[in-house]
Each structure stands twice: as structure tokens, then as C-alpha cells.
Amino acid sequence: MTATPLAKDDLPADWDQGDPETLGAEHASRLAELEAGGSGWAGFYERAARGLAAAPDLAALKERHTRLLGRERGIVTGRLATLGDLTAAERKTTGRALNLIKRWLTELEGERRGALERALEARSASGFDVTLPGRRPWIGHRHVLGQIQDELLDLFHGLGYSVYSSPEVEEEAYNFAKLNFPPDHPARDAHDTYWVEGGHLLRTHTSPGWVRAMEELRPPLKLVFPGRVYRAEQVDASHMDQFHQIDGLCVDRDVSMADLKGTLNMFARSILGREVKTRLIPIYFPFVEPGAQLDVACAICDGTGRITEGATAGRCPVCKGAGWSELLGAGMVHPHVLRAVGYDPEQVTGFAFGMGLERIAMARHGIPEIRLFLENDLRFLEQF
Ligand code: DAH
């Protein structure tokens, strides 16, 4: 037997991890006492004490305690058993140190065991397990139509357009008469809507916004009008009684059809890609003259409506032979509309365009059913 004290390194280094605060206030004075005795046991005690006081759970605590003070193989116990082999002087210092260490470690083990047992009880009593991973907060995002609207508004913002908001519950005059729909004109048939008390109606398009903007402001104007619109439609996979549009309006001196065409082509390329093929064909809307429709070529058959696959030729299955799909309506603002807001059609001209957001979203994402936009089914919404 030797009187050389056990050292820190006789114990695993990871016993030092853990919070030294758990050792309590007396720890420092205990270390001082061991050092003052000149026994050389302070380093060993330091690590042993930390190992017990910060044992992560009951199993680790038990294992550490056995290693130190186990009756058979505990290293402190082993040294105590051989005190008798030392000289009387050695026995005095070493024996004193070992007995203090044994007492303090026993005390620390008891305290730590109590604390771990209490924590275990509290956890099972409250049903709260601090060791389980936390729940991720659920973070929402913009609706797919909102995303497309943001993207389009951003694009028009880059072209110098500002947003103008106008009411969803509209006066008949703004929805129809001031936009050059005569009272019994068949063009109103496509705009059947819901009527509200006092001759008001739910707007059938965002075009009434131009009239309100022009009555309020003087040219030059470059505005976009996003919003929800309503129609008394028979609901099916591609029709709903509410949907979204964005209209655009540009009024200034010398605005021409060429400006309209340039704007629309730039718009179509931005949303559908540089390669997209477009065509502008004449069509009637009461509030523009001439009126036009911008079509984009079917991406599968390139506008031909037919495909050749090997030796056989046939109808394009995607556009069903049409070759083109309608993207928006447009035209030069009708002189009657300009006059109705007090503008002089000899002085200023303007172009306008209007598009449906659902149609763009459906084409872009291959969404087959318009009702999905309004059902608020998370399985649908989370895909975008
Ligand atoms: N407001 C029309 C509709 O909902 C669409 C439209 C056509 C808007 C031509 C326009 C335009 O601005 O110039 O059917």
C-alpha cells in the first residue's frame, strides 16, 4: 500500500461536465480543508464530488457511487481498507482525508438522489416530459392566389403602375352605365350578379375602378386594380360565383395600341417565360374600342392544335385542338368612357386590360378545379 493519493485522472473526465452550482456553498471550504491538511486529495475529491452532484440520472448516479464507495470495488473503500499498512504519520493524514471524503461523497450522493427522484415524480405528476422534443409552431403563408397577385402587382409596379382600390359593393352606374354598357345591351348577360339593397350590386369585374380613378384624378394615369369580383354563375369546375381580377389602365397624351401590345407582350413573357407565343385578336367589350383578347399558344402543340407522335398525327390533348388559350381582355378606352368622366378624348387616349387570377394560377400549377381556391382545405393550400 502506498500513501500516494488518488488523482483527478483516476476518474473519467466527463464527470466534470455538469453545473458546479449543484455542489452547494460548502464545496469551496471542503476543498480548502483538504488542501490545508496537506494530504494531496483535493483534486480527486473535486472530480468525484462533481461526478455525483451532476450525475444526469439515477442510473449514472448509482454507477458513479459504486465506483467510488462500492463495498467490493469502490476505489475510496479500497484505500480505506489498507490504511493499516501505512506508517503512523501517513495513516493520520491520509485516514483523515479519506474519512472526510467518504462522508462528503455519501452526503452528495444522497442529495443528488433525492433531487433526481423528486424531478421524476414531478414530471410524471404533471404529464410534462421535459426530455421530449418541442412542437414546431405552425407557420402559415400567403394563399396561392395572393402569391400570384403579389407577383403581378410587383411586375406592374416595375412598369410604373400604382394600385387603386375600389369597392366590391358597387353602384350600378360604375359597374355598367359609365363603362358604356347600355341598359338593355346583351353584353350585360355575361355579368349577371347579386343585387344589394338600394340599387347596389356586387361588382362583376374590376373595371369600375378605372371610372372611379379617372373621376378622382387627372391624367397621366398608370394604375392597376386588383380585387374580388362576383357573378351569379352556375358553379362548376371552371366557374365560380366569386373570383379575382386585376385590371390595368394607362391614360395619357398619345397612348396607342402599340403601347398596349408592348405592355401585354412584356407581361406575358414575364409570367410565362421568354419563349411564349402570343396573339392579339379582336373581340367586343363595351368599354374599349377597338377591343382585343390576348391569347397564348398552347405549350404542348405550339399553337397548332395538333401533335404528331411517331407516324400518327392527332388533336392536341392539352388544349383539345384549340391551339390557344385566352389570357386577358384589353383594348383602347372607349371615347364614351373618357367623356363620362370628363376627359377630352381629343386630348388624351388610354389603354386598359383585365385578367382573371384563378385562370393564371390554374394554368401555371395545373390545378383542375376552381372551387379548390375557396375551400380552405390545407391539403391543397400547403402545396403552394
Ligand atoms: N372587365 C372585363 C371582364 O371582366 C375584362 C376586360 C376586358 C378588362 C377588356 C379590361 C379590358 O380592362 O380592357 O369581362
mmCIF file with all atom_site columns, N, CA, C and O and ligand atoms in Angstrom, residues 179 181 190-191 204-208 210 225 229 231 243 245-249 260 283-293 326 328-333 351-356, ligand 1:
data_model
loop_
_atom_site.group_PDB
_atom_site.id
_atom_site.type_symbol
_atom_site.label_atom_id
_atom_site.label_alt_id
_atom_site.label_comp_id
_atom_site.label_asym_id
_atom_site.label_entity_id
_atom_site.label_seq_id
_atom_site.pdbx_PDB_ins_code
_atom_site.Cartn_x
_atom_site.Cartn_y
_atom_site.Cartn_z
_atom_site.occupancy
_atom_site.B_iso_or_equiv
_atom_site.pdbx_formal_charge
_atom_site.auth_seq_id
_atom_site.auth_comp_id
_atom_site.auth_asym_id
_atom_site.auth_atom_id
_atom_site.pdbx_PDB_model_num
ATOM   1   N N  . LEU A 1 179 ? -69.373 52.537 -67.959 1.00 0.00 ? 179 LEU A N  1
ATOM   2   C CA . LEU A 1 179 ? -68.451 51.736 -68.774 1.00 0.00 ? 179 LEU A CA 1
ATOM   3   C C  . LEU A 1 179 ? -69.094 51.413 -70.124 1.00 0.00 ? 179 LEU A C  1
ATOM   4   O O  . LEU A 1 179 ? -68.695 50.454 -70.799 1.00 0.00 ? 179 LEU A O  1
ATOM   5   N N  . PHE A 1 181 ? -72.034 50.264 -70.983 1.00 0.00 ? 181 PHE A N  1
ATOM   6   C CA . PHE A 1 181 ? -72.993 49.170 -71.184 1.00 0.00 ? 181 PHE A CA 1
ATOM   7   C C  . PHE A 1 181 ? -74.372 49.833 -71.272 1.00 0.00 ? 181 PHE A C  1
ATOM   8   O O  . PHE A 1 181 ? -74.868 50.297 -70.234 1.00 0.00 ? 181 PHE A O  1
ATOM   9   N N  . ALA A 1 190 ? -73.552 38.491 -69.683 1.00 0.00 ? 190 ALA A N  1
ATOM   10  C CA . ALA A 1 190 ? -72.390 37.773 -69.152 1.00 0.00 ? 190 ALA A CA 1
ATOM   11  C C  . ALA A 1 190 ? -72.034 38.255 -67.747 1.00 0.00 ? 190 ALA A C  1
ATOM   12  O O  . ALA A 1 190 ? -71.150 37.696 -67.100 1.00 0.00 ? 190 ALA A O  1
ATOM   13  N N  . HIS A 1 191 ? -72.689 39.326 -67.298 1.00 0.00 ? 191 HIS A N  1
ATOM   14  C CA . HIS A 1 191 ? -72.360 39.916 -65.995 1.00 0.00 ? 191 HIS A CA 1
ATOM   15  C C  . HIS A 1 191 ? -73.542 39.860 -65.039 1.00 0.00 ? 191 HIS A C  1
ATOM   16  O O  . HIS A 1 191 ? -73.804 40.810 -64.318 1.00 0.00 ? 191 HIS A O  1
ATOM   17  N N  . THR A 1 204 ? -69.033 42.981 -60.946 1.00 0.00 ? 204 THR A N  1
ATOM   18  C CA . THR A 1 204 ? -68.802 41.787 -61.760 1.00 0.00 ? 204 THR A CA 1
ATOM   19  C C  . THR A 1 204 ? -67.411 41.780 -62.363 1.00 0.00 ? 204 THR A C  1
ATOM   20  O O  . THR A 1 204 ? -66.996 40.813 -62.983 1.00 0.00 ? 204 THR A O  1
ATOM   21  N N  . HIS A 1 205 ? -66.700 42.907 -62.242 1.00 0.00 ? 205 HIS A N  1
ATOM   22  C CA . HIS A 1 205 ? -65.329 42.999 -62.745 1.00 0.00 ? 205 HIS A CA 1
ATOM   23  C C  . HIS A 1 205 ? -64.620 44.127 -62.003 1.00 0.00 ? 205 HIS A C  1
ATOM   24  O O  . HIS A 1 205 ? -65.261 44.866 -61.244 1.00 0.00 ? 205 HIS A O  1
ATOM   25  N N  . THR A 1 206 ? -63.294 44.237 -62.201 1.00 0.00 ? 206 THR A N  1
ATOM   26  C CA . THR A 1 206 ? -62.569 45.317 -61.518 1.00 0.00 ? 206 THR A CA 1
ATOM   27  C C  . THR A 1 206 ? -62.499 46.573 -62.378 1.00 0.00 ? 206 THR A C  1
ATOM   28  O O  . THR A 1 206 ? -61.984 47.595 -61.930 1.00 0.00 ? 206 THR A O  1
ATOM   29  N N  . SER A 1 207 ? -63.083 46.527 -63.580 1.00 0.00 ? 207 SER A N  1
ATOM   30  C CA . SER A 1 207 ? -63.049 47.712 -64.452 1.00 0.00 ? 207 SER A CA 1
ATOM   31  C C  . SER A 1 207 ? -63.740 48.962 -63.876 1.00 0.00 ? 207 SER A C  1
ATOM   32  O O  . SER A 1 207 ? -63.316 50.074 -64.199 1.00 0.00 ? 207 SER A O  1
ATOM   33  N N  . PRO A 1 208 ? -64.798 48.838 -63.038 1.00 0.00 ? 208 PRO A N  1
ATOM   34  C CA . PRO A 1 208 ? -65.390 50.056 -62.463 1.00 0.00 ? 208 PRO A CA 1
ATOM   35  C C  . PRO A 1 208 ? -64.363 50.924 -61.736 1.00 0.00 ? 208 PRO A C  1
ATOM   36  O O  . PRO A 1 208 ? -64.557 52.147 -61.619 1.00 0.00 ? 208 PRO A O  1
ATOM   37  N N  . TRP A 1 210 ? -61.561 51.886 -62.843 1.00 0.00 ? 210 TRP A N  1
ATOM   38  C CA . TRP A 1 210 ? -60.998 52.932 -63.722 1.00 0.00 ? 210 TRP A CA 1
ATOM   39  C C  . TRP A 1 210 ? -61.836 54.184 -63.650 1.00 0.00 ? 210 TRP A C  1
ATOM   40  O O  . TRP A 1 210 ? -61.316 55.284 -63.666 1.00 0.00 ? 210 TRP A O  1
ATOM   41  N N  . PHE A 1 225 ? -55.805 47.633 -60.719 1.00 0.00 ? 225 PHE A N  1
ATOM   42  C CA . PHE A 1 225 ? -56.984 47.483 -59.869 1.00 0.00 ? 225 PHE A CA 1
ATOM   43  C C  . PHE A 1 225 ? -57.172 46.022 -59.514 1.00 0.00 ? 225 PHE A C  1
ATOM   44  O O  . PHE A 1 225 ? -57.811 45.293 -60.260 1.00 0.00 ? 225 PHE A O  1
ATOM   45  N N  . VAL A 1 229 ? -64.249 39.749 -57.463 1.00 0.00 ? 229 VAL A N  1
ATOM   46  C CA . VAL A 1 229 ? -65.436 40.095 -58.243 1.00 0.00 ? 229 VAL A CA 1
ATOM   47  C C  . VAL A 1 229 ? -66.446 38.947 -58.155 1.00 0.00 ? 229 VAL A C  1
ATOM   48  O O  . VAL A 1 229 ? -66.098 37.842 -57.739 1.00 0.00 ? 229 VAL A O  1
ATOM   49  N N  . ARG A 1 231 ? -70.097 36.914 -59.798 1.00 0.00 ? 231 ARG A N  1
ATOM   50  C CA . ARG A 1 231 ? -71.078 36.710 -60.863 1.00 0.00 ? 231 ARG A CA 1
ATOM   51  C C  . ARG A 1 231 ? -72.037 35.607 -60.445 1.00 0.00 ? 231 ARG A C  1
ATOM   52  O O  . ARG A 1 231 ? -71.618 34.623 -59.820 1.00 0.00 ? 231 ARG A O  1
ATOM   53  N N  . PHE A 1 243 ? -64.506 35.361 -57.874 1.00 0.00 ? 243 PHE A N  1
ATOM   54  C CA . PHE A 1 243 ? -63.139 35.102 -58.312 1.00 0.00 ? 243 PHE A CA 1
ATOM   55  C C  . PHE A 1 243 ? -62.355 36.412 -58.251 1.00 0.00 ? 243 PHE A C  1
ATOM   56  O O  . PHE A 1 243 ? -62.855 37.392 -57.686 1.00 0.00 ? 243 PHE A O  1
ATOM   57  N N  . GLN A 1 245 ? -59.701 39.408 -60.094 1.00 0.00 ? 245 GLN A N  1
ATOM   58  C CA . GLN A 1 245 ? -59.177 40.007 -61.325 1.00 0.00 ? 245 GLN A CA 1
ATOM   59  C C  . GLN A 1 245 ? -58.150 41.072 -60.994 1.00 0.00 ? 245 GLN A C  1
ATOM   60  O O  . GLN A 1 245 ? -58.094 41.580 -59.872 1.00 0.00 ? 245 GLN A O  1
ATOM   61  N N  . ILE A 1 246 ? -57.354 41.401 -62.004 1.00 0.00 ? 246 ILE A N  1
ATOM   62  C CA . ILE A 1 246 ? -56.572 42.640 -61.955 1.00 0.00 ? 246 ILE A CA 1
ATOM   63  C C  . ILE A 1 246 ? -56.824 43.363 -63.271 1.00 0.00 ? 246 ILE A C  1
ATOM   64  O O  . ILE A 1 246 ? -56.663 42.780 -64.344 1.00 0.00 ? 246 ILE A O  1
ATOM   65  N N  . ASP A 1 247 ? -57.286 44.613 -63.199 1.00 0.00 ? 247 ASP A N  1
ATOM   66  C CA . ASP A 1 247 ? -57.366 45.465 -64.380 1.00 0.00 ? 247 ASP A CA 1
ATOM   67  C C  . ASP A 1 247 ? -56.172 46.396 -64.371 1.00 0.00 ? 247 ASP A C  1
ATOM   68  O O  . ASP A 1 247 ? -55.594 46.681 -63.309 1.00 0.00 ? 247 ASP A O  1
ATOM   69  N N  . GLY A 1 248 ? -55.816 46.880 -65.556 1.00 0.00 ? 248 GLY A N  1
ATOM   70  C CA . GLY A 1 248 ? -54.777 47.898 -65.650 1.00 0.00 ? 248 GLY A CA 1
ATOM   71  C C  . GLY A 1 248 ? -55.281 49.022 -66.529 1.00 0.00 ? 248 GLY A C  1
ATOM   72  O O  . GLY A 1 248 ? -56.112 48.797 -67.417 1.00 0.00 ? 248 GLY A O  1
ATOM   73  N N  . LEU A 1 249 ? -54.817 50.226 -66.271 1.00 0.00 ? 249 LEU A N  1
ATOM   74  C CA . LEU A 1 249 ? -55.271 51.392 -67.050 1.00 0.00 ? 249 LEU A CA 1
ATOM   75  C C  . LEU A 1 249 ? -54.104 52.356 -67.208 1.00 0.00 ? 249 LEU A C  1
ATOM   76  O O  . LEU A 1 249 ? -53.405 52.666 -66.240 1.00 0.00 ? 249 LEU A O  1
ATOM   77  N N  . LEU A 1 260 ? -50.070 49.377 -75.915 1.00 0.00 ? 260 LEU A N  1
ATOM   78  C CA . LEU A 1 260 ? -50.805 48.277 -75.294 1.00 0.00 ? 260 LEU A CA 1
ATOM   79  C C  . LEU A 1 260 ? -50.148 46.939 -75.629 1.00 0.00 ? 260 LEU A C  1
ATOM   80  O O  . LEU A 1 260 ? -49.883 46.109 -74.753 1.00 0.00 ? 260 LEU A O  1
ATOM   81  N N  . ILE A 1 283 ? -62.064 41.499 -80.320 1.00 0.00 ? 283 ILE A N  1
ATOM   82  C CA . ILE A 1 283 ? -63.222 40.962 -79.604 1.00 0.00 ? 283 ILE A CA 1
ATOM   83  C C  . ILE A 1 283 ? -63.976 42.160 -79.022 1.00 0.00 ? 283 ILE A C  1
ATOM   84  O O  . ILE A 1 283 ? -63.391 43.228 -78.819 1.00 0.00 ? 283 ILE A O  1
ATOM   85  N N  . TYR A 1 284 ? -65.246 41.973 -78.750 1.00 0.00 ? 284 TYR A N  1
ATOM   86  C CA . TYR A 1 284 ? -66.061 43.095 -78.278 1.00 0.00 ? 284 TYR A CA 1
ATOM   87  C C  . TYR A 1 284 ? -66.123 43.182 -76.755 1.00 0.00 ? 284 TYR A C  1
ATOM   88  O O  . TYR A 1 284 ? -66.429 42.207 -76.077 1.00 0.00 ? 284 TYR A O  1
ATOM   89  N N  . PHE A 1 285 ? -65.779 44.357 -76.222 1.00 0.00 ? 285 PHE A N  1
ATOM   90  C CA . PHE A 1 285 ? -66.133 44.747 -74.846 1.00 0.00 ? 285 PHE A CA 1
ATOM   91  C C  . PHE A 1 285 ? -66.700 46.156 -74.966 1.00 0.00 ? 285 PHE A C  1
ATOM   92  O O  . PHE A 1 285 ? -66.119 46.973 -75.692 1.00 0.00 ? 285 PHE A O  1
ATOM   93  N N  . PRO A 1 286 ? -67.790 46.481 -74.266 1.00 0.00 ? 286 PRO A N  1
ATOM   94  C CA . PRO A 1 286 ? -68.417 47.800 -74.460 1.00 0.00 ? 286 PRO A CA 1
ATOM   95  C C  . PRO A 1 286 ? -67.496 48.978 -74.144 1.00 0.00 ? 286 PRO A C  1
ATOM   96  O O  . PRO A 1 286 ? -67.629 50.047 -74.739 1.00 0.00 ? 286 PRO A O  1
ATOM   97  N N  . PHE A 1 287 ? -66.554 48.781 -73.210 1.00 0.00 ? 287 PHE A N  1
ATOM   98  C CA . PHE A 1 287 ? -65.790 49.915 -72.677 1.00 0.00 ? 287 PHE A CA 1
ATOM   99  C C  . PHE A 1 287 ? -64.474 50.174 -73.396 1.00 0.00 ? 287 PHE A C  1
ATOM   100 O O  . PHE A 1 287 ? -63.711 51.046 -73.001 1.00 0.00 ? 287 PHE A O  1
ATOM   101 N N  . VAL A 1 288 ? -64.169 49.395 -74.439 1.00 0.00 ? 288 VAL A N  1
ATOM   102 C CA . VAL A 1 288 ? -62.943 49.632 -75.217 1.00 0.00 ? 288 VAL A CA 1
ATOM   103 C C  . VAL A 1 288 ? -63.274 49.600 -76.708 1.00 0.00 ? 288 VAL A C  1
ATOM   104 O O  . VAL A 1 288 ? -64.215 48.938 -77.141 1.00 0.00 ? 288 VAL A O  1
ATOM   105 N N  . GLU A 1 289 ? -62.503 50.347 -77.486 1.00 0.00 ? 289 GLU A N  1
ATOM   106 C CA . GLU A 1 289 ? -62.666 50.335 -78.939 1.00 0.00 ? 289 GLU A CA 1
ATOM   107 C C  . GLU A 1 289 ? -61.353 50.745 -79.579 1.00 0.00 ? 289 GLU A C  1
ATOM   108 O O  . GLU A 1 289 ? -60.918 51.875 -79.365 1.00 0.00 ? 289 GLU A O  1
ATOM   109 N N  . PRO A 1 290 ? -60.662 49.910 -80.315 1.00 0.00 ? 290 PRO A N  1
ATOM   110 C CA . PRO A 1 290 ? -61.025 48.509 -80.512 1.00 0.00 ? 290 PRO A CA 1
ATOM   111 C C  . PRO A 1 290 ? -60.789 47.679 -79.255 1.00 0.00 ? 290 PRO A C  1
ATOM   112 O O  . PRO A 1 290 ? -59.966 48.028 -78.421 1.00 0.00 ? 290 PRO A O  1
ATOM   113 N N  . GLY A 1 291 ? -61.535 46.547 -79.188 1.00 0.00 ? 291 GLY A N  1
ATOM   114 C CA . GLY A 1 291 ? -61.343 45.621 -78.079 1.00 0.00 ? 291 GLY A CA 1
ATOM   115 C C  . GLY A 1 291 ? -60.545 44.429 -78.569 1.00 0.00 ? 291 GLY A C  1
ATOM   116 O O  . GLY A 1 291 ? -60.608 44.064 -79.744 1.00 0.00 ? 291 GLY A O  1
ATOM   117 N N  . ALA A 1 292 ? -59.770 43.839 -77.665 1.00 0.00 ? 292 ALA A N  1
ATOM   118 C CA . ALA A 1 292 ? -58.911 42.735 -78.087 1.00 0.00 ? 292 ALA A CA 1
ATOM   119 C C  . ALA A 1 292 ? -58.823 41.686 -76.996 1.00 0.00 ? 292 ALA A C  1
ATOM   120 O O  . ALA A 1 292 ? -59.161 41.938 -75.830 1.00 0.00 ? 292 ALA A O  1
ATOM   121 N N  . GLN A 1 293 ? -58.360 40.531 -77.412 1.00 0.00 ? 293 GLN A N  1
ATOM   122 C CA . GLN A 1 293 ? -58.127 39.456 -76.458 1.00 0.00 ? 293 GLN A CA 1
ATOM   123 C C  . GLN A 1 293 ? -56.705 38.958 -76.683 1.00 0.00 ? 293 GLN A C  1
ATOM   124 O O  . GLN A 1 293 ? -56.300 38.758 -77.831 1.00 0.00 ? 293 GLN A O  1
ATOM   125 N N  . GLU A 1 326 ? -57.055 31.831 -73.833 1.00 0.00 ? 326 GLU A N  1
ATOM   126 C CA . GLU A 1 326 ? -57.262 33.253 -73.579 1.00 0.00 ? 326 GLU A CA 1
ATOM   127 C C  . GLU A 1 326 ? -56.584 33.642 -72.270 1.00 0.00 ? 326 GLU A C  1
ATOM   128 O O  . GLU A 1 326 ? -56.778 32.988 -71.254 1.00 0.00 ? 326 GLU A O  1
ATOM   129 N N  . LEU A 1 328 ? -56.218 37.303 -71.346 1.00 0.00 ? 328 LEU A N  1
ATOM   130 C CA . LEU A 1 328 ? -56.851 38.516 -70.815 1.00 0.00 ? 328 LEU A CA 1
ATOM   131 C C  . LEU A 1 328 ? -57.600 39.277 -71.899 1.00 0.00 ? 328 LEU A C  1
ATOM   132 O O  . LEU A 1 328 ? -57.439 39.008 -73.095 1.00 0.00 ? 328 LEU A O  1
ATOM   133 N N  . GLY A 1 329 ? -58.456 40.229 -71.438 1.00 0.00 ? 329 GLY A N  1
ATOM   134 C CA . GLY A 1 329 ? -59.137 41.148 -72.341 1.00 0.00 ? 329 GLY A CA 1
ATOM   135 C C  . GLY A 1 329 ? -58.439 42.491 -72.285 1.00 0.00 ? 329 GLY A C  1
ATOM   136 O O  . GLY A 1 329 ? -57.816 42.830 -71.275 1.00 0.00 ? 329 GLY A O  1
ATOM   137 N N  . ALA A 1 330 ? -58.541 43.255 -73.383 1.00 0.00 ? 330 ALA A N  1
ATOM   138 C CA . ALA A 1 330 ? -57.823 44.524 -73.424 1.00 0.00 ? 330 ALA A CA 1
ATOM   139 C C  . ALA A 1 330 ? -58.428 45.422 -74.490 1.00 0.00 ? 330 ALA A C  1
ATOM   140 O O  . ALA A 1 330 ? -59.366 45.031 -75.196 1.00 0.00 ? 330 ALA A O  1
ATOM   141 N N  . GLY A 1 331 ? -57.892 46.622 -74.624 1.00 0.00 ? 331 GLY A N  1
ATOM   142 C CA . GLY A 1 331 ? -58.351 47.499 -75.696 1.00 0.00 ? 331 GLY A CA 1
ATOM   143 C C  . GLY A 1 331 ? -58.025 48.951 -75.400 1.00 0.00 ? 331 GLY A C  1
ATOM   144 O O  . GLY A 1 331 ? -57.419 49.268 -74.377 1.00 0.00 ? 331 GLY A O  1
ATOM   145 N N  . MET A 1 332 ? -58.446 49.819 -76.338 1.00 0.00 ? 332 MET A N  1
ATOM   146 C CA . MET A 1 332 ? -58.267 51.254 -76.140 1.00 0.00 ? 332 MET A CA 1
ATOM   147 C C  . MET A 1 332 ? -59.531 51.793 -75.476 1.00 0.00 ? 332 MET A C  1
ATOM   148 O O  . MET A 1 332 ? -60.654 51.498 -75.942 1.00 0.00 ? 332 MET A O  1
ATOM   149 N N  . VAL A 1 333 ? -59.359 52.551 -74.408 1.00 0.00 ? 333 VAL A N  1
ATOM   150 C CA . VAL A 1 333 ? -60.520 53.034 -73.644 1.00 0.00 ? 333 VAL A CA 1
ATOM   151 C C  . VAL A 1 333 ? -61.490 53.764 -74.581 1.00 0.00 ? 333 VAL A C  1
ATOM   152 O O  . VAL A 1 333 ? -61.095 54.638 -75.357 1.00 0.00 ? 333 VAL A O  1
ATOM   153 N N  . PHE A 1 351 ? -55.179 52.962 -72.782 1.00 0.00 ? 351 PHE A N  1
ATOM   154 C CA . PHE A 1 351 ? -55.456 51.537 -72.982 1.00 0.00 ? 351 PHE A CA 1
ATOM   155 C C  . PHE A 1 351 ? -55.762 50.899 -71.647 1.00 0.00 ? 351 PHE A C  1
ATOM   156 O O  . PHE A 1 351 ? -55.428 51.455 -70.578 1.00 0.00 ? 351 PHE A O  1
ATOM   157 N N  . ALA A 1 352 ? -56.423 49.749 -71.710 1.00 0.00 ? 352 ALA A N  1
ATOM   158 C CA . ALA A 1 352 ? -56.775 49.030 -70.485 1.00 0.00 ? 352 ALA A CA 1
ATOM   159 C C  . ALA A 1 352 ? -56.685 47.540 -70.751 1.00 0.00 ? 352 ALA A C  1
ATOM   160 O O  . ALA A 1 352 ? -56.684 47.099 -71.902 1.00 0.00 ? 352 ALA A O  1
ATOM   161 N N  . PHE A 1 353 ? -56.558 46.811 -69.673 1.00 0.00 ? 353 PHE A N  1
ATOM   162 C CA . PHE A 1 353 ? -56.547 45.344 -69.804 1.00 0.00 ? 353 PHE A CA 1
ATOM   163 C C  . PHE A 1 353 ? -57.077 44.758 -68.507 1.00 0.00 ? 353 PHE A C  1
ATOM   164 O O  . PHE A 1 353 ? -57.059 45.429 -67.459 1.00 0.00 ? 353 PHE A O  1
ATOM   165 N N  . GLY A 1 354 ? -57.592 43.529 -68.583 1.00 0.00 ? 354 GLY A N  1
ATOM   166 C CA . GLY A 1 354 ? -58.117 42.898 -67.374 1.00 0.00 ? 354 GLY A CA 1
ATOM   167 C C  . GLY A 1 354 ? -57.950 41.395 -67.457 1.00 0.00 ? 354 GLY A C  1
ATOM   168 O O  . GLY A 1 354 ? -58.114 40.801 -68.521 1.00 0.00 ? 354 GLY A O  1
ATOM   169 N N  . MET A 1 355 ? -57.586 40.806 -66.317 1.00 0.00 ? 355 MET A N  1
ATOM   170 C CA . MET A 1 355 ? -57.325 39.354 -66.338 1.00 0.00 ? 355 MET A CA 1
ATOM   171 C C  . MET A 1 355 ? -57.835 38.688 -65.066 1.00 0.00 ? 355 MET A C  1
ATOM   172 O O  . MET A 1 355 ? -57.973 39.341 -64.026 1.00 0.00 ? 355 MET A O  1
ATOM   173 N N  . GLY A 1 356 ? -58.114 37.394 -65.170 1.00 0.00 ? 356 GLY A N  1
ATOM   174 C CA . GLY A 1 356 ? -58.568 36.620 -64.015 1.00 0.00 ? 356 GLY A CA 1
ATOM   175 C C  . GLY A 1 356 ? -57.396 35.883 -63.391 1.00 0.00 ? 356 GLY A C  1
ATOM   176 O O  . GLY A 1 356 ? -56.610 35.238 -64.080 1.00 0.00 ? 356 GLY A O  1
HETATM 177 N N1 . DAH B 2 .   ? -63.743 43.628 -67.402 1.00 0.00 ? 1   DAH B N1 1
HETATM 178 C C1 . DAH B 2 .   ? -63.762 42.579 -68.411 1.00 0.00 ? 1   DAH B C1 1
HETATM 179 C C2 . DAH B 2 .   ? -64.461 41.348 -67.874 1.00 0.00 ? 1   DAH B C2 1
HETATM 180 O O1 . DAH B 2 .   ? -64.437 41.107 -66.703 1.00 0.00 ? 1   DAH B O1 1
HETATM 181 C C3 . DAH B 2 .   ? -62.347 42.209 -68.813 1.00 0.00 ? 1   DAH B C3 1
HETATM 182 C C4 . DAH B 2 .   ? -61.667 43.311 -69.530 1.00 0.00 ? 1   DAH B C4 1
HETATM 183 C C5 . DAH B 2 .   ? -61.714 43.400 -70.878 1.00 0.00 ? 1   DAH B C5 1
HETATM 184 C C6 . DAH B 2 .   ? -60.988 44.273 -68.820 1.00 0.00 ? 1   DAH B C6 1
HETATM 185 C C7 . DAH B 2 .   ? -61.069 44.430 -71.561 1.00 0.00 ? 1   DAH B C7 1
HETATM 186 C C8 . DAH B 2 .   ? -60.337 45.290 -69.485 1.00 0.00 ? 1   DAH B C8 1
HETATM 187 C C9 . DAH B 2 .   ? -60.379 45.360 -70.846 1.00 0.00 ? 1   DAH B C9 1
HETATM 188 O O2 . DAH B 2 .   ? -59.647 46.229 -68.832 1.00 0.00 ? 1   DAH B O2 1
HETATM 189 O O3 . DAH B 2 .   ? -59.762 46.355 -71.499 1.00 0.00 ? 1   DAH B O3 1
HETATM 190 O O4 . DAH B 2 .   ? -65.019 40.605 -68.640 1.00 0.00 ? 1   DAH B O4 1
#
